[in-house]
Short mmCIF file of C-alpha atoms in Angstrom, two decimals:
data_model
loop_
_atom_site.label_atom_id
_atom_site.label_comp_id
_atom_site.label_asym_id
_atom_site.label_seq_id
_atom_site.Cartn_x
_atom_site.Cartn_y
_atom_site.Cartn_z
CA UNK A 284 0.00 0.00 0.00
CA UNK A 285 1.51 3.31 -1.05
CA UNK A 286 -1.12 5.78 0.20
CA UNK A 287 -4.44 5.82 2.10
CA UNK A 288 -7.12 8.07 3.55
CA UNK A 289 -10.64 7.70 4.98
CA UNK A 290 -12.24 6.92 1.62
CA UNK A 291 -9.71 4.89 -0.37
CA UNK A 292 -6.45 2.97 -0.38
CA UNK A 293 -3.85 3.01 -3.14
CA UNK A 294 -1.86 -0.17 -3.78
CA UNK A 295 0.95 -1.08 -6.14
CA UNK A 296 0.76 -4.57 -7.70
CA UNK A 297 3.84 -6.26 -9.16
CA UNK A 298 5.60 -2.87 -9.19
CA UNK A 299 3.73 -1.96 -12.39
CA UNK A 300 0.01 -1.66 -11.68
CA UNK A 301 -1.48 1.07 -9.49
CA UNK A 302 -4.81 0.03 -7.95
CA UNK A 303 -7.25 2.22 -6.03
CA UNK A 304 -9.70 0.57 -3.61
CA UNK A 305 -12.69 2.56 -2.27
CA UNK A 306 -13.11 1.69 1.42
CA UNK A 307 -16.90 1.30 1.13
CA UNK A 308 -16.82 -1.47 -1.50
CA UNK A 309 -13.25 -2.85 -1.65
CA UNK A 310 -13.68 -2.73 -5.42
CA UNK A 311 -10.77 -1.46 -7.47
CA UNK A 312 -11.54 1.84 -9.22
CA UNK A 313 -11.96 1.88 -12.99
CA UNK A 314 -12.24 4.78 -15.40
CA UNK A 315 -14.23 2.68 -17.90
CA UNK A 316 -16.57 0.65 -15.65
CA UNK A 317 -20.27 0.50 -16.46
CA UNK A 318 -22.30 -1.02 -13.65
CA UNK A 319 -21.32 -1.73 -10.05
CA UNK A 320 -18.68 -3.85 -8.35
CA UNK A 321 -18.93 -4.47 -4.59
CA UNK A 322 -16.61 -6.98 -2.96
CA UNK A 323 -18.09 -5.96 0.41
CA UNK A 324 -21.38 -4.12 0.76
CA UNK A 325 -21.60 -2.10 3.98
CA UNK A 326 -23.25 -2.32 6.44
CA UNK A 327 -22.59 -6.05 6.42
CA UNK A 328 -23.61 -8.91 8.74
CA UNK A 329 -23.45 -12.71 8.68
CA UNK A 330 -25.87 -14.13 6.12
CA UNK A 331 -25.98 -11.06 3.86
CA UNK A 332 -25.85 -11.80 0.12
CA UNK A 333 -25.48 -9.49 -2.86
CA UNK A 334 -24.93 -9.55 -6.61
CA UNK A 335 -23.04 -7.07 -8.75
CA UNK A 336 -22.57 -6.84 -12.50
CA UNK A 337 -20.36 -4.64 -14.68
CA UNK A 338 -18.32 -4.26 -17.86
CA UNK A 339 -15.04 -2.40 -18.33
CA UNK A 340 -11.72 -2.36 -20.15
CA UNK A 341 -8.94 -4.52 -18.75
CA UNK A 342 -5.25 -3.75 -19.01
CA UNK A 343 -2.08 -5.74 -18.40
CA UNK A 344 1.50 -4.49 -18.73
CA UNK A 345 4.75 -6.41 -18.94
CA UNK A 346 8.32 -5.27 -19.52
CA UNK A 347 8.04 -6.55 -23.10
CA UNK A 348 4.74 -4.76 -23.79
CA UNK A 349 1.12 -4.56 -22.79
CA UNK A 350 -2.44 -5.05 -23.97
CA UNK A 351 -6.05 -4.13 -23.26
CA UNK A 352 -9.22 -6.18 -23.60
CA UNK A 353 -12.97 -6.09 -22.93
CA UNK A 354 -14.16 -7.54 -19.62
CA UNK A 355 -17.60 -8.59 -18.35
CA UNK A 356 -18.38 -9.91 -14.86
CA UNK A 357 -21.36 -11.07 -12.82
CA UNK A 358 -20.58 -11.95 -9.19
CA UNK A 359 -22.45 -13.35 -6.19
CA UNK A 360 -21.11 -12.73 -2.68
CA UNK A 361 -22.06 -13.86 0.82
CA UNK A 362 -20.98 -12.94 4.34
CA UNK A 363 -20.31 -16.53 5.42
CA UNK A 364 -19.45 -16.17 9.11
CA UNK A 365 -16.96 -15.17 11.78
CA UNK A 366 -13.58 -16.91 12.00
CA UNK A 367 -10.46 -16.51 14.11
CA UNK A 368 -7.44 -16.34 11.83
CA UNK A 369 -3.72 -16.15 12.60
CA UNK A 370 -1.63 -14.38 9.96
CA UNK A 371 1.66 -12.52 9.81
CA UNK A 372 0.21 -9.43 11.47
CA UNK A 373 -1.33 -11.38 14.36
CA UNK A 374 -4.55 -13.16 15.34
CA UNK A 375 -7.88 -11.54 14.46
CA UNK A 376 -11.62 -12.21 14.55
CA UNK A 377 -12.69 -11.75 10.95
CA UNK A 378 -15.86 -11.88 8.88
CA UNK A 379 -15.28 -14.18 5.90
CA UNK A 380 -16.74 -13.07 2.58
CA UNK A 381 -17.17 -15.73 -0.14
CA UNK A 382 -17.42 -14.51 -3.73
CA UNK A 383 -17.83 -16.26 -7.09
CA UNK A 384 -17.42 -14.10 -10.20
CA UNK A 385 -18.31 -15.38 -13.68
CA UNK A 386 -16.38 -13.46 -16.33
CA UNK A 387 -15.61 -13.11 -20.02
CA UNK A 388 -12.44 -11.60 -21.50
CA UNK A 389 -12.42 -10.74 -25.20
CA UNK A 390 -11.16 -8.46 -28.00
CA UNK A 391 -7.44 -8.16 -27.07
CA UNK A 392 -5.64 -5.02 -28.27
CA UNK A 393 -1.88 -4.48 -28.19
CA UNK A 394 -0.63 -1.19 -26.73
CA UNK A 395 2.40 -1.23 -29.04
CA UNK A 396 2.27 -3.25 -32.25
CA UNK A 397 6.08 -3.13 -32.52
CA UNK A 398 6.78 -4.44 -29.00
CA UNK A 399 8.45 -7.74 -28.15
CA UNK A 400 5.06 -8.91 -26.87
CA UNK A 401 3.52 -8.25 -30.28
CA UNK A 402 6.19 -10.39 -31.91
CA UNK A 403 5.53 -13.23 -29.45
CA UNK A 404 1.71 -13.30 -29.42
CA UNK A 405 -0.68 -14.51 -32.09
CA UNK A 406 -2.37 -11.65 -33.99
CA UNK A 407 -5.12 -10.07 -31.86
CA UNK A 408 -8.68 -10.41 -33.14
CA UNK A 409 -12.01 -9.29 -31.63
CA UNK A 410 -13.19 -12.92 -31.75
CA UNK A 411 -10.50 -14.08 -29.31
CA UNK A 412 -12.22 -14.68 -25.96
CA UNK A 413 -12.16 -16.75 -22.79
CA UNK A 414 -14.91 -17.46 -20.27
CA UNK A 415 -14.18 -18.53 -16.72
CA UNK A 416 -14.69 -17.80 -13.04
CA UNK A 417 -12.78 -16.36 -10.11
CA UNK A 418 -13.45 -17.87 -6.69
CA UNK A 419 -12.42 -15.56 -3.85
CA UNK A 420 -12.48 -15.33 -0.08
CA UNK A 421 -11.86 -12.19 1.97
CA UNK A 422 -11.37 -11.97 5.74
CA UNK A 423 -12.54 -8.56 6.94
CA UNK A 424 -11.62 -7.36 10.45
CA UNK A 425 -13.90 -4.59 11.78
CA UNK A 426 -11.46 -3.79 14.60
CA UNK A 427 -8.96 -2.36 12.11
CA UNK A 428 -11.40 -1.65 9.29
CA UNK A 429 -9.79 -3.66 6.53
CA UNK A 430 -9.39 -7.00 4.80
CA UNK A 431 -6.37 -8.74 6.31
CA UNK A 432 -6.34 -11.91 4.22
CA UNK A 433 -7.62 -12.76 0.76
CA UNK A 434 -7.36 -15.83 -1.47
CA UNK A 435 -8.30 -16.00 -5.11
CA UNK A 436 -8.24 -18.70 -7.79
CA UNK A 437 -9.25 -18.63 -11.44
CA UNK A 438 -10.98 -21.68 -12.87
CA UNK A 439 -13.18 -22.89 -15.69
CA UNK A 440 -15.39 -24.79 -13.23
CA UNK A 441 -16.10 -22.87 -9.99
CA UNK A 442 -18.12 -25.78 -8.59
CA UNK A 443 -14.90 -27.82 -8.31
CA UNK A 444 -13.00 -25.23 -6.26
CA UNK A 445 -13.58 -25.92 -2.58
CA UNK A 446 -13.86 -22.69 -0.64
CA UNK A 447 -12.73 -24.41 2.55
CA UNK A 448 -9.42 -25.34 0.94
CA UNK A 449 -8.77 -22.18 -1.07
CA UNK A 450 -5.87 -21.15 1.17
CA UNK A 451 -4.16 -24.45 0.34
CA UNK A 452 -5.03 -24.48 -3.35
CA UNK A 453 -1.77 -24.47 -5.40
CA UNK A 454 -3.42 -22.39 -8.14
CA UNK A 455 -4.64 -19.71 -5.71
CA UNK A 456 -2.98 -16.37 -5.08
CA UNK A 457 -3.05 -15.40 -1.40
CA UNK A 458 -2.34 -11.94 0.02
CA UNK A 459 -2.13 -11.25 3.75
CA UNK A 460 -1.37 -8.40 6.09
CA UNK A 461 2.01 -8.75 7.80
CA UNK A 462 2.06 -5.49 9.74
CA UNK A 463 -0.35 -2.82 10.89
CA UNK A 464 -0.20 0.31 13.02
CA UNK A 465 -2.66 2.96 14.16
CA UNK A 466 -3.33 4.84 17.40
CA UNK A 467 -4.76 1.75 19.14
CA UNK A 468 -3.16 -1.29 17.49
CA UNK A 469 0.48 -1.94 16.64
CA UNK A 470 1.27 -5.23 14.87
CA UNK A 471 4.99 -5.28 14.21
CA UNK A 472 4.58 -8.15 11.76
CA UNK A 473 6.01 -11.62 11.33
CA UNK A 474 6.58 -13.93 8.38
CA UNK A 475 3.43 -14.57 6.28
CA UNK A 476 1.42 -17.64 7.26
CA UNK A 477 -0.49 -18.15 3.98
CA UNK A 478 0.81 -15.74 1.33
CA UNK A 479 1.64 -17.32 -2.00
CA UNK A 480 1.89 -16.37 -5.65
CA UNK A 481 0.86 -19.13 -8.00
CA UNK A 482 2.16 -19.85 -11.47
CA UNK A 483 0.11 -23.04 -11.78
CA UNK A 484 -2.43 -23.21 -14.65
CA UNK A 485 -5.99 -22.58 -13.43
CA UNK A 486 -8.19 -25.65 -13.10
CA UNK A 487 -9.95 -26.62 -16.34
CA UNK A 488 -7.82 -24.57 -18.75
CA UNK A 489 -4.86 -25.46 -20.97
CA UNK A 490 -1.74 -26.64 -19.13
CA UNK A 491 0.91 -26.17 -21.85
CA UNK A 492 2.23 -22.59 -22.30
CA UNK A 493 1.59 -21.09 -25.71
CA UNK A 494 1.28 -17.74 -27.48
CA UNK A 495 -2.52 -17.60 -27.72
CA UNK A 496 -4.69 -14.92 -26.19
CA UNK A 497 -6.70 -17.56 -24.35
CA UNK A 498 -3.50 -18.57 -22.53
CA UNK A 499 -2.77 -14.93 -21.64
CA UNK A 500 -6.34 -14.43 -20.42
CA UNK A 501 -6.31 -17.55 -18.22
CA UNK A 502 -2.90 -16.97 -16.62
CA UNK A 503 -3.25 -13.29 -15.73
CA UNK A 504 -5.68 -11.90 -13.21
CA UNK A 505 -7.96 -9.11 -14.35
CA UNK A 506 -6.97 -5.51 -13.69
CA UNK A 507 -9.08 -2.55 -14.85
CA UNK A 508 -7.55 -0.08 -17.27
CA UNK A 509 -5.70 2.66 -15.37
CA UNK A 510 -3.89 4.61 -18.10
CA UNK A 511 -4.99 6.84 -20.98
#
């Protein structure tokens, strides 16, 4: 996290992508979004359910080049219950949010047609698309007003991804809080208990690397367009 205030938090992902999260929804900001995204809908209590639906432009950047694409998502979320979790920053009582998002990525567009990425990838066409799902869990701690642990896995078949084992899923990416400080709480931080970055192919998709757009879509998480 590189900056924060009462309404939003600004994070840097992979040293290349700047993400802005509104505190009231935990949804990353997007300059092209049509519709609503709400990872958490406040006020929230155990048993609450909600659905959100939106479209926007996605963007991914690498050292060898970048691309944009069209993105559609429909997601169902539920406040599943209270859990005690022990992570790098300490032990907390957290409300677990379960979320299943069904998405479609399509119409890839290179940012630079002369880049090394352009030479590597198959020619982009509007017909290139991939449909899949992202299964996520978030552990929200009211005492410090933020999500302290989140796990996320992409898959073709969300019904085969067990939520109870998402933290141990080799294809899941897990982010956790390792330190926290405000006027009342000071967590100096220890080694992460669950954090992991996965390079494993998502369940149900191709397993052999290739230069197709479907491979790029399946292996890279969605990020909304942030640049002009």
